[in-house]
Amino acid sequence: MTQEALAEIVDLERYPIDRLDEPAARDLVARCQEALAQEALCALPDFVRAEALAAMVAEAERLAPRAYRYDRPRIAYNADPSGWPADHPRSVLHPCRYNQVLNHDIPNDSPLRRLYLSPLLGAFLRRVLGFETLYISACPHLSLTLQFGGPGDCNGWHFDGNDVVFSLLLQAPERGGAFEVAPYIRSAREENYLAVEAVFADPVTNAQQPPLAPGTFTVFKGDLSLHRVSEIEGTRRRIIALFSYDRRPDQVFDQSYIEVLRSQRAG
């Protein structure tokens, strides 16, 4: 994507990701790095221009009938819960319900895909993260997806299996559907199960709700930060795009998740 084409989608005056060696861009990168270090979340409000956002929402609505349904409880951890007591944080089940359009159903000329594939966006994210390399995911199914949440849908408490998640919120619901997070609640050396239990029991007190409006692009370190999307209320769906990048050019996701999705098309 050229600089001119990217400018039709991204507010490059506010977010000069096309000029990374200029002082304004270096300041933006530094602010993003500080936010990630302190809060595990770097949120860039109004990253996408209003016209481009409207086009993305309209396209998402057209693609919604192609979505797969995920509706099964999940544990918070990416590990087998066997051997843990039923009331242990590693065993507790959390409701998880949403629809998801997979990568292969998103058109090649989609403004969402053009943004995802932009080398300028990739270079900016790589610099924010301090990585030597950052590639678009090689996964044919989950490299770029759209996730829809309707009334009663949610995404239960969990830690991510990958260390960084990138997302663009396209549409917010009328009520509910809040992103709730306990930043860096665990570390590589300490699981901090008591604190995790406290979040499960009282998220209002023990988790944060960062304000995320449509058009906000986020970089989130979710492997050490417990998080969820609360239950959605009202008729307007929550729509979020998920971008997958990796330091390895051959990264793909666990295909067992795809098998679960394909077992049930969304109605």
One Martini backbone bead per residue (centre of mass of N, CA, C, O) as a GRO file, in nm:
protein
  267
    1MET     BB    1   0.095   0.037   0.023
    2THR     BB    2   0.064   0.353  -0.013
    3GLN     BB    3   0.065   0.651   0.135
    4GLU     BB    4  -0.198   0.751   0.002
    5ALA     BB    5  -0.371   0.503   0.071
    6LEU     BB    6  -0.330   0.512   0.379
    7ALA     BB    7  -0.454   0.804   0.418
    8GLU     BB    8  -0.754   0.693   0.370
    9ILE     BB    9  -0.744   0.532   0.659
   10VAL     BB   10  -0.521   0.691   0.809
   11ASP     BB   11  -0.423   0.926   1.053
   12LEU     BB   12  -0.120   1.077   0.968
   13GLU     BB   13  -0.117   1.328   1.146
   14ARG     BB   14  -0.150   1.178   1.423
   15TYR     BB   15  -0.015   0.902   1.275
   16PRO     BB   16   0.321   0.889   1.161
   17ILE     BB   17   0.388   0.585   1.018
   18ASP     BB   18   0.538   0.707   0.745
   19ARG     BB   19   0.760   0.873   0.961
   20LEU     BB   20   0.972   0.724   1.174
   21ASP     BB   21   1.223   0.951   1.176
   22GLU     BB   22   1.049   1.147   1.306
   23PRO     BB   23   0.974   1.303   1.596
   24ALA     BB   24   0.668   1.233   1.612
   25ALA     BB   25   0.711   0.924   1.576
   26ARG     BB   26   0.903   0.877   1.811
   27ASP     BB   27   0.699   0.969   2.023
   28LEU     BB   28   0.483   0.760   1.962
   29VAL     BB   29   0.651   0.510   2.021
   30ALA     BB   30   0.719   0.585   2.316
   31ARG     BB   31   0.423   0.591   2.416
   32CYS     BB   32   0.359   0.298   2.347
   33GLN     BB   33   0.579   0.165   2.519
   34GLU     BB   34   0.481   0.277   2.790
   35ALA     BB   35   0.197   0.156   2.786
   36LEU     BB   36   0.288  -0.140   2.773
   37ALA     BB   37   0.459  -0.136   3.035
   38GLN     BB   38   0.218  -0.037   3.229
   39GLU     BB   39  -0.077  -0.168   3.076
   40ALA     BB   40  -0.047  -0.369   2.812
   41LEU     BB   41  -0.175  -0.108   2.653
   42CYS     BB   42  -0.218   0.025   2.321
   43ALA     BB   43  -0.414   0.311   2.238
   44LEU     BB   44  -0.557   0.434   1.913
   45PRO     BB   45  -0.749   0.677   1.860
   46ASP     BB   46  -0.862   0.741   1.551
   47PHE     BB   47  -0.688   0.581   1.340
   48VAL     BB   48  -0.941   0.562   1.174
   49ARG     BB   49  -1.121   0.690   0.951
   50ALA     BB   50  -1.451   0.746   0.919
   51GLU     BB   51  -1.488   0.644   0.627
   52ALA     BB   52  -1.335   0.377   0.660
   53LEU     BB   53  -1.500   0.266   0.894
   54ALA     BB   54  -1.771   0.253   0.748
   55ALA     BB   55  -1.672   0.052   0.532
   56MET     BB   56  -1.596  -0.176   0.730
   57VAL     BB   57  -1.873  -0.218   0.854
   58ALA     BB   58  -2.027  -0.281   0.596
   59GLU     BB   59  -1.857  -0.527   0.521
   60ALA     BB   60  -1.903  -0.691   0.778
   61GLU     BB   61  -2.210  -0.721   0.740
   62ARG     BB   62  -2.184  -0.881   0.471
   63LEU     BB   63  -2.003  -1.119   0.611
   64ALA     BB   64  -2.165  -1.243   0.853
   65PRO     BB   65  -2.297  -1.504   0.712
   66ARG     BB   66  -1.993  -1.651   0.717
   67ALA     BB   67  -1.992  -1.723   0.997
   68TYR     BB   68  -1.878  -1.866   1.286
   69ARG     BB   69  -1.948  -2.060   1.576
   70TYR     BB   70  -1.883  -1.986   1.924
   71ASP     BB   71  -1.998  -2.227   2.195
   72ARG     BB   72  -1.795  -2.247   2.475
   73PRO     BB   73  -1.635  -2.314   2.737
   74ARG     BB   74  -1.354  -2.172   2.922
   75ILE     BB   75  -1.040  -2.141   3.009
   76ALA     BB   76  -0.771  -1.924   3.098
   77TYR     BB   77  -0.580  -2.149   2.995
   78ASN     BB   78  -0.308  -2.298   2.789
   79ALA     BB   79  -0.407  -2.582   2.939
   80ASP     BB   80  -0.437  -2.864   3.103
   81PRO     BB   81  -0.663  -2.916   3.385
   82SER     BB   82  -0.552  -3.161   3.478
   83GLY     BB   83  -0.513  -3.202   3.837
   84TRP     BB   84  -0.708  -2.984   3.917
   85PRO     BB   85  -0.913  -2.834   4.094
   86ALA     BB   86  -1.232  -2.723   4.029
   87ASP     BB   87  -1.165  -2.429   4.189
   88HIS     BB   88  -0.939  -2.364   4.016
   89PRO     BB   89  -0.826  -2.137   3.790
   90ARG     BB   90  -0.751  -2.383   3.583
   91SER     BB   91  -1.073  -2.494   3.588
   92VAL     BB   92  -1.242  -2.266   3.538
   93LEU     BB   93  -1.535  -2.176   3.376
   94HIS     BB   94  -1.609  -1.972   3.081
   95PRO     BB   95  -1.795  -1.798   2.893
   96CYS     BB   96  -1.818  -1.844   2.518
   97ARG     BB   97  -1.947  -1.608   2.266
   98TYR     BB   98  -1.928  -1.612   1.900
   99ASN     BB   99  -1.854  -1.471   1.588
  100GLN     BB  100  -1.652  -1.577   1.285
  101VAL     BB  101  -1.451  -1.440   1.039
  102LEU     BB  102  -1.236  -1.555   0.813
  103ASN     BB  103  -0.980  -1.487   0.610
  104HIS     BB  104  -1.095  -1.631   0.339
  105ASP     BB  105  -1.367  -1.424   0.357
  106ILE     BB  106  -1.180  -1.182   0.298
  107PRO     BB  107  -1.121  -0.964   0.081
  108ASN     BB  108  -0.851  -0.844  -0.098
  109ASP     BB  109  -0.992  -0.536  -0.129
  110SER     BB  110  -1.004  -0.477   0.152
  111PRO     BB  111  -0.941  -0.229   0.377
  112LEU     BB  112  -0.853  -0.419   0.601
  113ARG     BB  113  -0.635  -0.573   0.439
  114ARG     BB  114  -0.468  -0.332   0.349
  115LEU     BB  115  -0.385  -0.258   0.633
  116TYR     BB  116  -0.260  -0.524   0.727
  117LEU     BB  117  -0.042  -0.527   0.471
  118SER     BB  118   0.104  -0.284   0.556
  119PRO     BB  119   0.434  -0.196   0.584
  120LEU     BB  120   0.396   0.055   0.764
  121LEU     BB  121   0.253  -0.083   0.996
  122GLY     BB  122   0.461  -0.305   1.049
  123ALA     BB  123   0.699  -0.112   1.116
  124PHE     BB  124   0.568   0.025   1.356
  125LEU     BB  125   0.517  -0.227   1.532
  126ARG     BB  126   0.808  -0.324   1.545
  127ARG     BB  127   0.914  -0.072   1.693
  128VAL     BB  128   0.736  -0.082   1.941
  129LEU     BB  129   0.840  -0.387   2.017
  130GLY     BB  130   1.151  -0.436   1.933
  131PHE     BB  131   1.173  -0.593   1.672
  132GLU     BB  132   1.344  -0.736   1.407
  133THR     BB  133   1.075  -0.892   1.337
  134LEU     BB  134   0.760  -0.874   1.125
  135TYR     BB  135   0.492  -1.082   1.035
  136ILE     BB  136   0.260  -1.204   0.872
  137SER     BB  137   0.055  -1.443   0.898
  138ALA     BB  138   0.034  -1.784   0.765
  139CYS     BB  139  -0.255  -1.817   0.838
  140PRO     BB  140  -0.542  -1.894   0.652
  141HIS     BB  141  -0.762  -1.829   0.897
  142LEU     BB  142  -0.618  -1.613   1.142
  143SER     BB  143  -0.470  -1.357   1.039
  144LEU     BB  144  -0.766  -1.248   0.953
  145THR     BB  145  -1.043  -1.119   1.149
  146LEU     BB  146  -1.393  -1.136   1.247
  147GLN     BB  147  -1.572  -1.027   1.541
  148PHE     BB  148  -1.893  -1.120   1.677
  149GLY     BB  149  -2.131  -0.959   1.907
  150GLY     BB  150  -2.418  -1.038   2.061
  151PRO     BB  151  -2.663  -1.104   2.247
  152GLY     BB  152  -2.491  -1.267   2.518
  153ASP     BB  153  -2.218  -1.229   2.439
  154CYS     BB  154  -1.869  -1.346   2.487
  155ASN     BB  155  -1.527  -1.339   2.646
  156GLY     BB  156  -1.365  -1.510   2.845
  157TRP     BB  157  -1.144  -1.560   3.065
  158HIS     BB  158  -0.792  -1.489   2.966
  159PHE     BB  159  -0.499  -1.603   2.817
  160ASP     BB  160  -0.274  -1.569   2.583
  161GLY     BB  161  -0.073  -1.756   2.363
  162ASN     BB  162   0.019  -1.490   2.263
  163ASP     BB  163   0.198  -1.194   2.336
  164VAL     BB  164   0.048  -1.040   2.087
  165VAL     BB  165  -0.227  -0.815   2.015
  166PHE     BB  166  -0.428  -0.706   1.732
  167SER     BB  167  -0.671  -0.431   1.703
  168LEU     BB  168  -1.003  -0.328   1.558
  169LEU     BB  169  -1.257  -0.125   1.635
  170LEU     BB  170  -1.575  -0.091   1.470
  171GLN     BB  171  -1.806  -0.178   1.692
  172ALA     BB  172  -2.035  -0.089   1.938
  173PRO     BB  173  -2.239  -0.149   2.175
  174GLU     BB  174  -2.485  -0.031   2.370
  175ARG     BB  175  -2.410  -0.263   2.582
  176GLY     BB  176  -2.149  -0.371   2.696
  177GLY     BB  177  -1.862  -0.521   2.577
  178ALA     BB  178  -1.623  -0.501   2.767
  179PHE     BB  179  -1.292  -0.441   2.821
  180GLU     BB  180  -1.121  -0.652   3.051
  181VAL     BB  181  -0.831  -0.589   3.276
  182ALA     BB  182  -0.524  -0.745   3.419
  183PRO     BB  183  -0.230  -0.623   3.432
  184TYR     BB  184   0.022  -0.820   3.494
  185ILE     BB  185  -0.079  -1.058   3.701
  186ARG     BB  186   0.156  -1.212   3.576
  187SER     BB  187   0.447  -1.420   3.543
  188ALA     BB  188   0.705  -1.628   3.465
  189ARG     BB  189   0.730  -1.692   3.800
  190GLU     BB  190   0.418  -1.586   3.868
  191GLU     BB  191   0.075  -1.664   3.881
  192ASN     BB  192  -0.120  -1.542   4.095
  193TYR     BB  193  -0.396  -1.688   4.190
  194LEU     BB  194  -0.533  -1.494   4.393
  195ALA     BB  195  -0.573  -1.262   4.191
  196VAL     BB  196  -0.739  -1.419   3.988
  197GLU     BB  197  -0.971  -1.487   4.178
  198ALA     BB  198  -1.048  -1.189   4.232
  199VAL     BB  199  -1.139  -1.127   3.947
  200PHE     BB  200  -1.361  -1.337   3.923
  201ALA     BB  201  -1.525  -1.224   4.177
  202ASP     BB  202  -1.423  -0.890   4.121
  203PRO     BB  203  -1.393  -0.694   3.849
  204VAL     BB  204  -1.459  -0.406   3.939
  205THR     BB  205  -1.210  -0.397   4.143
  206ASN     BB  206  -0.972  -0.593   3.973
  207ALA     BB  207  -1.038  -0.435   3.706
  208GLN     BB  208  -1.020  -0.293   3.386
  209GLN     BB  209  -1.175  -0.022   3.160
  210PRO     BB  210  -1.081   0.066   2.879
  211PRO     BB  211  -1.140   0.312   2.655
  212LEU     BB  212  -1.313   0.191   2.354
  213ALA     BB  213  -1.345   0.309   2.038
  214PRO     BB  214  -1.425   0.337   1.741
  215GLY     BB  215  -1.108   0.323   1.561
  216THR     BB  216  -0.937   0.158   1.755
  217PHE     BB  217  -0.603   0.077   1.798
  218THR     BB  218  -0.443  -0.225   1.931
  219VAL     BB  219  -0.189  -0.315   2.170
  220PHE     BB  220  -0.153  -0.643   2.331
  221LYS     BB  221  -0.048  -0.801   2.640
  222GLY     BB  222  -0.201  -1.126   2.704
  223ASP     BB  223  -0.017  -1.347   2.850
  224LEU     BB  224  -0.010  -1.170   3.148
  225SER     BB  225  -0.318  -1.070   3.090
  226LEU     BB  226  -0.615  -1.062   3.214
  227HIS     BB  227  -0.918  -1.123   3.008
  228ARG     BB  228  -1.225  -0.972   2.867
  229VAL     BB  229  -1.565  -0.989   2.737
  230SER     BB  230  -1.848  -0.877   2.811
  231GLU     BB  231  -2.167  -0.886   2.809
  232ILE     BB  232  -2.404  -0.833   2.566
  233GLU     BB  233  -2.621  -0.555   2.490
  234GLY     BB  234  -2.849  -0.537   2.268
  235THR     BB  235  -2.860  -0.503   1.903
  236ARG     BB  236  -2.578  -0.409   1.873
  237ARG     BB  237  -2.287  -0.505   1.749
  238ARG     BB  238  -1.980  -0.636   1.808
  239ILE     BB  239  -1.686  -0.523   1.619
  240ILE     BB  240  -1.376  -0.701   1.547
  241ALA     BB  241  -1.043  -0.680   1.447
  242LEU     BB  242  -0.786  -0.932   1.380
  243PHE     BB  243  -0.433  -0.914   1.396
  244SER     BB  244  -0.160  -1.119   1.266
  245TYR     BB  245   0.164  -1.148   1.405
  246ASP     BB  246   0.521  -1.240   1.357
  247ARG     BB  247   0.859  -1.329   1.391
  248ARG     BB  248   0.757  -1.558   1.210
  249PRO     BB  249   0.680  -1.657   0.877
  250ASP     BB  250   0.532  -1.961   0.972
  251GLN     BB  251   0.285  -1.888   1.133
  252VAL     BB  252   0.042  -2.092   1.309
  253PHE     BB  253  -0.250  -2.215   1.423
  254ASP     BB  254  -0.447  -2.408   1.591
  255GLN     BB  255  -0.660  -2.631   1.420
  256SER     BB  256  -0.873  -2.708   1.638
  257TYR     BB  257  -1.030  -2.442   1.629
  258ILE     BB  258  -1.134  -2.472   1.341
  259GLU     BB  259  -1.297  -2.728   1.392
  260VAL     BB  260  -1.494  -2.599   1.586
  261LEU     BB  261  -1.609  -2.386   1.396
  262ARG     BB  262  -1.693  -2.590   1.156
  263SER     BB  263  -1.921  -2.740   1.327
  264GLN     BB  264  -2.059  -2.432   1.326
  265ARG     BB  265  -2.262  -2.235   1.189
  266ALA     BB  266  -2.398  -1.946   1.175
  267GLY     BB  267  -2.739  -1.828   1.193
   0.00000   0.00000   0.00000
